[in-house]
Coordinates of C-alpha atoms and ligand atoms in Angstrom, one line a residue:
M25 CA -14.3 127.5 -178.5
P26 CA -14.6 125.2 -175.5
S27 CA -13.4 126.6 -172.2
K28 CA -11.1 124.7 -169.9
V29 CA -11.2 125.1 -166.1
L30 CA -9.2 123.0 -163.6
S31 CA -10.7 121.1 -160.7
A32 CA -9.8 118.0 -158.7
A33 CA -10.9 114.5 -157.7
V34 CA -10.1 113.0 -154.3
I35 CA -9.3 109.3 -154.7
G36 CA -8.7 107.5 -151.5
L37 CA -6.7 110.1 -149.7
D38 CA -4.9 111.7 -152.6
S39 CA -6.1 114.1 -155.3
Q40 CA -5.9 114.2 -159.0
I41 CA -6.3 117.1 -161.3
I42 CA -9.5 117.1 -163.4
E43 CA -10.0 119.2 -166.5
V44 CA -13.5 120.6 -166.8
E45 CA -14.1 121.3 -170.5
T46 CA -17.3 123.1 -171.5
D47 CA -18.6 123.6 -175.0
V48 CA -21.6 125.8 -175.8
S49 CA -23.1 125.8 -179.3
F50 CA -26.4 126.9 -180.7
G51 CA -28.9 124.2 -181.3
L52 CA -31.5 122.1 -179.5
R53 CA -31.5 123.1 -175.9
S54 CA -29.5 120.5 -173.9
F55 CA -27.1 120.3 -171.0
E56 CA -25.0 117.2 -170.7
I57 CA -22.1 116.1 -168.4
V58 CA -19.9 113.3 -169.6
G59 CA -16.7 111.7 -168.1
L60 CA -18.3 109.1 -165.7
P61 CA -20.2 111.4 -163.5
D62 CA -22.1 109.9 -160.6
K63 CA -25.6 111.1 -159.6
S64 CA -24.2 113.8 -157.3
V65 CA -22.2 115.2 -160.3
E66 CA -25.2 114.9 -162.6
E67 CA -27.3 117.0 -160.2
A68 CA -24.7 119.8 -160.5
K69 CA -26.7 120.8 -163.6
E70 CA -29.7 121.9 -161.5
R71 CA -27.6 123.7 -158.9
V72 CA -25.4 125.4 -161.4
G73 CA -28.5 126.5 -163.4
A74 CA -30.3 128.0 -160.4
A75 CA -27.1 129.6 -159.0
I76 CA -26.4 131.4 -162.4
K77 CA -30.0 132.5 -162.7
S78 CA -29.8 134.1 -159.3
L79 CA -26.9 136.3 -160.6
K80 CA -29.2 137.6 -163.4
L81 CA -27.1 135.9 -166.0
F82 CA -28.4 133.3 -168.4
S83 CA -28.4 129.7 -167.2
P84 CA -27.8 126.9 -169.6
Y85 CA -31.5 126.3 -169.8
Q86 CA -32.5 129.8 -170.8
R87 CA -31.2 130.1 -174.3
P88 CA -31.2 127.7 -177.3
W89 CA -27.8 126.4 -176.1
K90 CA -26.4 122.9 -176.5
V91 CA -24.1 122.6 -173.5
L92 CA -21.6 119.8 -173.2
V93 CA -19.3 119.4 -170.1
N94 CA -16.5 116.9 -170.2
L95 CA -14.7 115.9 -167.1
A96 CA -11.3 114.6 -168.1
P97 CA -9.6 112.1 -167.7
A98 CA -12.8 110.5 -168.9
D99 CA -12.2 107.0 -167.5
L100 CA -12.0 108.1 -163.9
K101 CA -15.3 108.0 -162.0
K102 CA -16.3 111.4 -160.6
E103 CA -18.3 111.9 -157.5
G104 CA -19.4 114.6 -155.2
S105 CA -20.7 118.1 -155.4
L106 CA -17.3 119.8 -155.7
Y107 CA -17.6 120.3 -159.5
D108 CA -20.5 122.7 -159.2
L109 CA -18.2 125.8 -159.1
P110 CA -15.8 124.8 -161.9
I111 CA -18.8 123.8 -164.1
A112 CA -20.5 127.1 -163.5
V113 CA -17.3 129.1 -164.2
G114 CA -16.5 127.0 -167.3
F115 CA -20.0 127.5 -168.7
L116 CA -20.0 131.3 -168.1
I117 CA -16.7 131.6 -170.0
A118 CA -17.8 129.3 -172.8
S119 CA -21.1 131.2 -173.2
K120 CA -19.1 134.4 -173.3
Q121 CA -21.0 135.9 -170.4
V122 CA -17.9 136.6 -168.5
E123 CA -14.3 137.1 -169.5
F124 CA -11.2 136.4 -167.5
D125 CA -8.1 134.2 -167.4
S126 CA -8.8 131.0 -165.6
T127 CA -5.5 129.3 -166.3
N128 CA -3.3 128.2 -163.4
K129 CA -6.3 128.3 -161.0
L130 CA -8.1 125.4 -159.5
F131 CA -11.8 125.5 -158.6
V132 CA -13.8 123.4 -156.2
G133 CA -17.1 124.1 -154.3
E134 CA -20.7 123.1 -154.0
L135 CA -23.3 125.7 -155.0
A136 CA -26.5 126.4 -153.2
L137 CA -29.4 127.5 -155.4
N138 CA -28.9 131.1 -154.5
G139 CA -25.2 131.0 -155.5
Q140 CA -23.7 130.6 -152.0
L141 CA -20.8 128.2 -151.7
R142 CA -21.0 125.3 -149.4
P143 CA -18.0 123.4 -148.0
I144 CA -16.6 120.3 -149.5
K145 CA -14.6 117.3 -148.2
G146 CA -10.9 116.7 -148.7
S147 CA -9.8 120.3 -149.2
L148 CA -6.4 119.7 -147.7
S149 CA -5.7 116.8 -150.0
I150 CA -6.8 119.0 -153.0
S151 CA -4.6 122.0 -152.0
L152 CA -1.6 119.8 -151.4
K153 CA -2.0 118.6 -155.0
A154 CA -2.6 122.0 -156.4
K155 CA 0.5 123.3 -154.8
K156 CA 2.5 120.3 -155.9
E157 CA 1.4 120.8 -159.5
G158 CA 2.7 124.4 -159.4
L159 CA -0.7 126.0 -159.8
A160 CA -1.0 129.6 -158.6
E161 CA -4.4 129.7 -156.9
L162 CA -7.0 127.5 -155.3
I163 CA -10.5 129.1 -155.4
M164 CA -12.8 127.4 -152.9
P165 CA -15.6 127.9 -150.4
K166 CA -14.5 130.1 -147.5
A167 CA -15.3 127.5 -145.0
N168 CA -12.6 125.2 -146.4
A169 CA -9.9 127.9 -146.7
A170 CA -8.3 127.5 -143.3
E171 CA -7.8 123.8 -143.8
A172 CA -6.6 124.1 -147.3
S173 CA -4.1 126.8 -146.4
L174 CA -2.3 124.3 -144.1
A175 CA -0.6 123.1 -147.4
I176 CA 1.2 126.4 -147.5
L177 CA 2.8 125.7 -144.2
E178 CA 4.3 122.5 -145.6
T179 CA 7.8 123.4 -146.6
R180 CA 9.1 122.2 -149.9
Q181 CA 11.9 123.6 -151.9
N182 CA 11.5 125.3 -155.3
E183 CA 7.8 125.7 -155.1
K184 CA 6.1 128.6 -156.6
Q185 CA 3.9 131.1 -154.8
F186 CA 0.6 129.4 -154.1
K187 CA -2.4 130.9 -152.6
V188 CA -5.8 129.9 -151.3
V189 CA -8.7 132.2 -152.0
G190 CA -11.8 131.6 -149.9
V191 CA -15.0 132.9 -151.4
E192 CA -18.6 133.1 -150.2
N193 CA -20.6 132.9 -153.4
L194 CA -20.5 132.6 -157.1
K195 CA -20.9 136.4 -157.6
Q196 CA -17.8 137.0 -155.5
V197 CA -15.8 134.5 -157.7
I198 CA -16.8 136.3 -160.9
D199 CA -16.2 139.8 -159.5
Y200 CA -12.8 138.6 -158.2
L201 CA -11.8 137.0 -161.4
E202 CA -12.9 140.1 -163.4
G203 CA -10.8 142.3 -161.2
K204 CA -13.8 144.2 -159.8
I205 CA -13.0 143.2 -156.2
S206 CA -9.9 142.0 -154.5
I207 CA -9.9 139.1 -152.0
A208 CA -6.8 138.7 -149.8
P209 CA -5.5 135.1 -149.9
F210 CA -6.3 133.2 -146.8
V211 CA -3.5 133.4 -144.2
L212 CA -3.6 130.9 -141.4
N213 CA -2.9 132.4 -138.0
Q214 CA -0.5 129.8 -136.6
E215 CA -1.1 131.1 -133.2
T216 CA -4.7 130.0 -133.3
L217 CA -3.7 126.4 -134.0
P218 CA -4.2 124.3 -130.9
E219 CA -0.9 123.5 -129.3
N220 CA -1.8 120.0 -128.1
F221 CA -5.3 118.8 -127.8
P222 CA -6.3 117.6 -124.3
Q223 CA -6.4 113.9 -124.3
P224 CA -9.6 112.1 -123.2
V225 CA -7.9 110.4 -120.2
D226 CA -4.7 111.4 -118.5
I227 CA -2.7 108.6 -117.0
N228 CA -2.5 110.5 -113.7
Y229 CA -6.1 109.8 -113.1
I230 CA -5.6 106.1 -113.1
K231 CA -5.0 104.7 -109.6
G232 CA -2.7 101.7 -109.0
Q233 CA -2.3 99.3 -111.9
E234 CA 1.5 100.0 -112.0
Y235 CA 2.1 96.9 -114.0
A236 CA -0.4 97.9 -116.7
K237 CA 1.0 101.5 -116.8
R238 CA 4.5 100.1 -117.3
A239 CA 3.2 98.0 -120.2
L240 CA 1.6 101.2 -121.7
E241 CA 4.9 103.0 -121.3
I242 CA 6.7 100.2 -123.2
A243 CA 3.9 100.2 -125.9
A244 CA 4.2 104.0 -126.3
S245 CA 8.0 103.9 -126.5
G246 CA 8.4 101.1 -129.0
G247 CA 5.1 101.1 -130.8
H248 CA 4.2 97.7 -129.5
N249 CA 0.8 96.2 -129.7
L250 CA -0.9 95.3 -126.4
L251 CA -3.5 92.9 -125.2
M252 CA -5.2 93.4 -121.8
E253 CA -7.2 90.7 -120.1
G254 CA -9.2 91.2 -116.9
P255 CA -12.7 91.2 -115.3
P256 CA -15.3 93.8 -116.2
G257 CA -14.7 97.2 -114.5
S258 CA -11.0 96.6 -113.8
G259 CA -10.1 99.6 -115.9
K260 CA -9.1 98.2 -119.3
T261 CA -10.9 100.8 -121.3
L262 CA -9.6 103.5 -119.1
L263 CA -6.0 102.3 -119.5
A264 CA -6.4 102.1 -123.3
K265 CA -7.8 105.6 -123.5
A266 CA -4.8 106.9 -121.5
L267 CA -2.3 105.7 -124.1
P268 CA -2.5 108.7 -126.4
S269 CA -1.6 111.0 -123.4
I270 CA 1.9 109.4 -123.2
L271 CA 2.6 109.0 -126.9
P272 CA 5.1 111.4 -128.4
P273 CA 3.6 114.5 -130.0
L274 CA 3.0 114.4 -133.8
T275 CA 5.5 116.1 -136.0
F276 CA 4.0 118.7 -138.4
E277 CA 4.3 116.3 -141.4
E278 CA 2.5 113.6 -139.4
S279 CA -0.2 116.1 -138.5
L280 CA -0.8 117.0 -142.1
E281 CA -1.0 113.3 -142.9
V282 CA -3.6 112.7 -140.2
T283 CA -5.5 115.9 -141.1
K284 CA -5.8 114.8 -144.7
I285 CA -7.4 111.5 -143.6
Y286 CA -10.0 113.3 -141.4
S287 CA -10.6 115.9 -144.1
V288 CA -11.4 113.3 -146.8
S289 CA -13.7 111.5 -144.3
G290 CA -15.5 114.7 -143.6
L291 CA -14.6 114.4 -139.9
L292 CA -12.5 117.5 -139.4
P293 CA -13.8 119.7 -136.7
K294 CA -14.7 123.1 -138.2
E295 CA -12.9 125.1 -135.6
K296 CA -9.7 122.9 -135.7
P297 CA -8.3 122.8 -139.2
L298 CA -5.2 120.9 -138.1
I299 CA -5.2 117.7 -136.1
N300 CA -2.1 117.8 -134.0
F301 CA -2.9 115.1 -131.5
R302 CA -2.8 111.3 -131.9
P303 CA -6.1 109.8 -132.9
F304 CA -7.8 107.3 -130.7
R305 CA -10.4 105.1 -132.4
S306 CA -12.5 102.4 -130.8
P307 CA -14.9 100.8 -133.3
H308 CA -17.7 98.7 -131.8
H309 CA -17.3 94.9 -132.0
T310 CA -20.3 94.7 -134.3
S311 CA -18.6 97.0 -136.9
S312 CA -18.4 95.7 -140.5
E313 CA -15.2 94.8 -142.3
V314 CA -15.7 97.9 -144.5
A315 CA -16.1 100.2 -141.5
V316 CA -13.0 98.9 -139.9
I317 CA -10.7 98.3 -142.9
G318 CA -12.0 100.8 -145.3
G319 CA -13.4 100.5 -148.8
G320 CA -16.9 100.8 -150.3
N321 CA -17.9 102.8 -153.3
P322 CA -16.5 105.4 -153.4
P323 CA -13.8 104.1 -151.2
R324 CA -13.6 105.6 -147.7
P325 CA -10.9 105.3 -145.1
G326 CA -11.8 102.8 -142.4
E327 CA -11.2 102.9 -138.7
I328 CA -7.6 101.6 -139.1
T329 CA -6.8 104.5 -141.3
L330 CA -8.5 106.9 -139.0
A331 CA -6.3 105.5 -136.3
H332 CA -3.1 106.2 -138.4
R333 CA -0.3 107.4 -136.1
G334 CA -2.5 106.8 -133.1
V335 CA -4.3 104.1 -131.3
L336 CA -6.8 101.5 -132.5
F337 CA -8.6 100.1 -129.5
L338 CA -10.6 96.9 -129.9
D339 CA -12.6 96.4 -126.8
E340 CA -14.3 93.0 -126.3
F341 CA -11.7 91.8 -128.8
P342 CA -13.1 88.2 -129.1
E343 CA -16.5 89.5 -130.0
F344 CA -15.2 91.0 -133.3
H345 CA -16.1 89.2 -136.5
R346 CA -13.5 86.8 -137.6
D347 CA -13.1 88.4 -141.0
V348 CA -12.5 91.8 -139.5
L349 CA -9.7 90.4 -137.3
E350 CA -8.2 88.5 -140.2
S351 CA -8.0 91.6 -142.3
L352 CA -6.1 93.4 -139.7
R353 CA -3.1 91.3 -140.5
Q354 CA -1.8 93.2 -143.5
P355 CA -2.0 96.7 -141.8
L356 CA -0.4 95.4 -138.6
E357 CA 2.5 94.0 -140.6
E358 CA 3.0 96.8 -143.2
G359 CA 1.3 99.9 -141.9
V360 CA -0.8 100.2 -145.0
I361 CA -4.1 98.7 -146.2
T362 CA -4.6 97.8 -149.9
I363 CA -8.2 97.8 -151.1
L364 CA -9.3 96.5 -154.5
R365 CA -11.4 99.1 -156.2
A366 CA -12.8 98.6 -159.7
K367 CA -9.8 96.6 -160.9
N368 CA -7.4 99.1 -159.3
Y369 CA -5.6 98.8 -156.0
L370 CA -5.8 101.7 -153.7
S371 CA -3.5 102.0 -150.7
M372 CA -4.2 103.9 -147.5
P373 CA -1.9 104.4 -144.6
A374 CA -2.8 102.5 -141.4
R375 CA 0.1 102.6 -139.0
F376 CA -1.4 102.4 -135.5
T377 CA -0.7 100.9 -132.2
L378 CA -3.3 98.1 -131.5
V379 CA -4.7 97.9 -128.0
A380 CA -7.0 95.0 -127.5
A381 CA -9.0 94.2 -124.4
T382 CA -10.8 91.1 -123.4
N383 CA -12.6 89.5 -120.5
P384 CA -11.2 86.1 -119.6
C385 CA -14.5 84.5 -120.5
P386 CA -18.0 85.5 -121.5
C387 CA -19.1 86.2 -117.9
G388 CA -15.8 87.8 -117.2
Y389 CA -14.8 86.0 -114.0
Y390 CA -12.9 83.0 -115.1
G391 CA -9.9 82.4 -112.9
N392 CA -11.1 85.2 -110.5
P393 CA -10.4 84.5 -106.9
E394 CA -13.3 86.6 -105.6
R395 CA -16.1 85.6 -107.8
K396 CA -17.3 82.4 -109.4
C397 CA -17.3 82.0 -113.1
I398 CA -20.7 80.8 -114.5
C399 CA -19.5 79.8 -118.0
T400 CA -19.4 76.2 -119.2
N401 CA -16.1 74.8 -120.3
S402 CA -17.0 74.8 -124.0
Q403 CA -18.1 78.5 -123.7
I404 CA -14.8 79.4 -122.3
R405 CA -13.0 77.4 -125.0
M406 CA -15.0 79.0 -127.8
Y407 CA -14.3 82.5 -126.4
R408 CA -10.6 82.0 -126.0
R409 CA -10.1 80.4 -129.4
K410 CA -10.0 83.9 -131.0
L411 CA -7.3 84.8 -128.6
S412 CA -4.8 82.6 -130.4
G413 CA -3.7 82.3 -133.9
P414 CA -2.2 84.6 -136.5
L415 CA -3.4 87.9 -135.1
M416 CA -2.2 87.2 -131.6
D417 CA 1.3 86.6 -133.1
R418 CA 1.3 90.3 -133.9
I419 CA 0.9 91.4 -130.3
D420 CA 4.0 92.0 -128.3
L421 CA 2.7 92.6 -124.8
F422 CA 0.1 90.6 -122.9
I423 CA -1.0 91.7 -119.5
N424 CA -3.5 90.9 -116.8
V425 CA -5.5 93.8 -115.4
P426 CA -6.9 92.7 -112.0
A427 CA -9.7 94.5 -110.3
L428 CA -8.4 97.1 -107.9
K429 CA -8.7 96.8 -104.2
Y430 CA -10.6 99.6 -102.4
E431 CA -7.4 100.9 -100.8
K432 CA -5.8 101.7 -104.1
L433 CA -9.0 103.0 -105.7
A434 CA -9.6 105.5 -102.9
G435 CA -5.9 106.4 -102.7
P436 CA -4.2 109.6 -103.9
D437 CA -3.4 110.3 -107.6
E438 CA 0.1 109.9 -108.7
E439 CA 0.4 113.4 -109.9
E440 CA 3.6 113.3 -111.8
A441 CA 3.0 110.1 -113.7
T442 CA 2.2 111.6 -117.1
I443 CA 5.2 113.9 -117.0
R444 CA 7.5 111.1 -115.8
I445 CA 6.3 108.6 -118.4
R446 CA 6.4 111.1 -121.2
K447 CA 10.0 111.9 -120.4
N448 CA 10.9 108.2 -120.5
V449 CA 9.1 107.7 -123.8
A450 CA 10.9 110.7 -125.3
T451 CA 14.3 109.2 -124.3
A452 CA 13.4 105.8 -125.8
R453 CA 12.1 107.4 -129.0
Q454 CA 15.3 109.5 -129.3
R455 CA 17.4 106.3 -129.1
Q456 CA 15.3 104.7 -131.8
Q457 CA 15.6 107.7 -134.0
E458 CA 19.3 107.5 -133.8
R459 CA 19.3 103.8 -134.3
F460 CA 17.2 103.8 -137.5
I461 CA 18.8 106.8 -139.2
G462 CA 18.4 106.4 -143.0
E463 CA 15.9 103.6 -142.6
K464 CA 12.2 103.4 -143.0
T465 CA 11.8 101.9 -139.5
L466 CA 10.5 104.3 -136.9
T467 CA 10.1 102.1 -133.8
N468 CA 11.4 98.9 -132.4
A469 CA 8.1 97.1 -133.1
E470 CA 8.8 97.5 -136.8
I471 CA 12.2 95.8 -136.7
A472 CA 12.2 93.0 -139.3
V473 CA 13.3 89.5 -138.4
S474 CA 16.3 90.0 -140.6
Q475 CA 17.4 93.0 -138.6
I476 CA 17.0 91.4 -135.2
K477 CA 20.6 90.1 -135.1
K478 CA 21.9 93.6 -135.8
Y479 CA 19.8 95.5 -133.3
C480 CA 18.9 93.1 -130.6
Q481 CA 22.1 91.5 -129.3
V482 CA 22.0 89.9 -125.9
D483 CA 24.8 88.7 -123.6
S484 CA 25.5 85.1 -122.8
K485 CA 23.6 85.0 -119.6
S486 CA 20.5 86.3 -121.4
Q487 CA 21.0 83.7 -124.2
T488 CA 20.9 81.0 -121.6
L489 CA 17.7 82.3 -120.2
L490 CA 16.2 82.5 -123.7
R491 CA 17.4 78.9 -124.5
N492 CA 15.6 77.6 -121.4
Y493 CA 12.4 79.2 -122.4
V494 CA 12.5 78.1 -126.0
D495 CA 13.7 74.6 -125.3
S496 CA 11.0 74.0 -122.6
G497 CA 8.4 75.1 -125.2
K498 CA 7.4 78.2 -123.2
L499 CA 8.4 80.5 -126.0
S500 CA 7.8 79.9 -129.7
G501 CA 10.0 81.0 -132.5
R502 CA 7.8 84.0 -133.1
G503 CA 7.6 84.7 -129.5
Y504 CA 11.3 84.7 -129.3
H505 CA 11.6 87.5 -131.9
R506 CA 8.9 89.6 -130.2
V507 CA 10.6 89.2 -126.8
L508 CA 13.9 90.5 -128.2
K509 CA 12.2 93.6 -129.7
V510 CA 10.4 94.4 -126.5
A511 CA 13.6 93.9 -124.6
R512 CA 15.2 96.4 -127.0
T513 CA 12.5 99.0 -126.1
I514 CA 12.9 98.3 -122.3
A515 CA 16.7 98.9 -122.7
D516 CA 16.0 102.1 -124.6
L517 CA 13.7 103.3 -121.8
D518 CA 16.6 102.7 -119.5
D519 CA 18.8 104.7 -122.0
S520 CA 21.0 101.7 -122.2
E521 CA 23.1 100.8 -125.3
N522 CA 23.0 97.1 -124.5
I523 CA 20.1 94.8 -123.7
R524 CA 20.8 93.6 -120.2
Y525 CA 19.5 90.5 -118.5
D526 CA 16.9 92.4 -116.4
H527 CA 15.6 94.0 -119.6
L528 CA 15.2 90.7 -121.2
S529 CA 13.5 89.0 -118.2
E530 CA 11.0 91.8 -118.0
A531 CA 10.2 91.4 -121.7
I532 CA 9.7 87.7 -121.2
M533 CA 7.1 88.4 -118.5
Y534 CA 4.9 90.2 -121.0
R535 CA 5.0 87.3 -123.4
L536 CA 4.2 84.2 -121.3
R537 CA 0.4 84.4 -121.3
N538 CA 0.1 83.7 -124.9
E539 CA 2.5 80.8 -124.9
T540 CA 0.8 78.7 -122.4
Ligands
ADP613 N1 -7.4 102.2 -111.7 C1 -8.5 103.0 -111.7 N2 -8.4 104.2 -111.3 C2 -9.4 105.0 -111.3 N3 -10.7 104.6 -111.7 C3 -10.8 103.4 -112.1 C4 -9.7 102.5 -112.2 N4 -10.2 101.3 -112.6 C5 -11.5 101.4 -112.9 N5 -11.9 102.7 -112.6 C6 -13.3 103.2 -112.7 O1 -14.1 102.1 -113.2 C7 -14.7 102.5 -114.4 C8 -14.8 101.3 -115.3 O2 -13.5 101.0 -115.9 P1 -13.4 100.5 -117.3 O3 -12.1 101.0 -117.8 O4 -14.6 100.8 -118.1 O5 -13.3 98.9 -117.1 P2 -13.2 97.7 -118.1 O6 -13.0 98.3 -119.4 O7 -12.1 96.9 -117.6 O8 -14.5 97.0 -118.0 C9 -13.9 103.6 -114.9 O9 -14.6 104.4 -115.7 C10 -13.4 104.3 -113.7 O10 -14.3 105.2 -113.2
MG614 MG1 -14.3 98.2 -121.0

């Protein structure tokens, strides 16, 4: 009788249960894996064979056995080395060399030739699935157990007891399943989880630039996208890197979401199973569309997904390839990216705050009072062309970052800046949370045009101001909506129910560059 062992496939960020069926009959010696295995799955045969031999049991090659392994569902492509363990276990059961109950258990793990288990990618995604399916146990390499056991911390009602068993080698798996040894399920010590990861740059460290810091505060509060323009060395990169330090902390659910992404990408630091800080990603401007957006075969999350719930920083913004910039439109609008993969659509989350930085021209000194620009007019025009158009329409805040004078640069730090700004951001987020109760919207930046009337009322004096700007052509229709959303955030920062005239005029200030 064929044996049946459960395993999993990671598709995009989510996992699916895979049944590993093994049939062993007498006949011409053969060992075959079917069910759309890729090369790495094919090679499981060699690893499984050697690992079993090392236990002094018979490998599929050592008897006149005809071994057939079927990975079901058969029409889904299987990739990776994680099927080594379930294939080994399934074969040992089907060839009657071991006897135990494998139902309700899910197996994943890569085997070394000596039977040791090597870590795999995506273990959190797999354990979340196993738990959701009501399975009792996940048996996996010990190195992955901490990460997988995060799923246990996720609270859901009516879920059965679920445990993660971390094992070192194939022998341990068999001894454990045969009841010869006991292995305590992995229990995550919550105390060892880092409270809040230190951010790369603390805003305290940045001298002067009050205007830019204010813009960062607004961006952090309302989730608004930001473009900074200024000469080289004025501190644009530094400012962008400081944004995560003032963003609100991740909730546990958000942490799990982000951790899952990094786990699938194989980017999870070993000593930190849980990512509980906001990601900051800054892909180089030569990055390909696949690297930024995601995709490929098998599909991998791109930079925009790695920046989910955090910051995507595009430095030297106009230097990015046009296709890359174009494909940012969907995620900026919807918070997800859809990738076509072998006739199927695959969605991955990509809700990030975009921070873009640019020099005013290729040499960096156009319009600079201190230093002469050496670019030709057509060079400047070419460069700035990318700073208009559909992508720019999705940016709410435009600011100039001038070079600092010595006096400021050498001056004292503003020590309380981080604490003060974080407090304001928390106030603003609190107001938004109350405003959007029962809705999918989280921040003001996500307010739809149809909701603007409801959430962004202004008084008659403010209406007159807006009318002047729109009628004189200084503010476009789209700019008008963006200004109202930013004004809503500024009012929230002020803990004000209504958008006042001063809130609106400040919001307009961050808009004008793009309109002229
Ligand atoms: N406001 C500032 N406060 C402290 N250091 C600064 C400031 N602005 C610039 N610097 C210093 O100058 C360096 C270059 O800044 P950077 O952010 O890379 O400039 P840009 O990205 O605009 O070219 C920073 O690493 C930092 O040491
Ligand atoms: Mg820079």
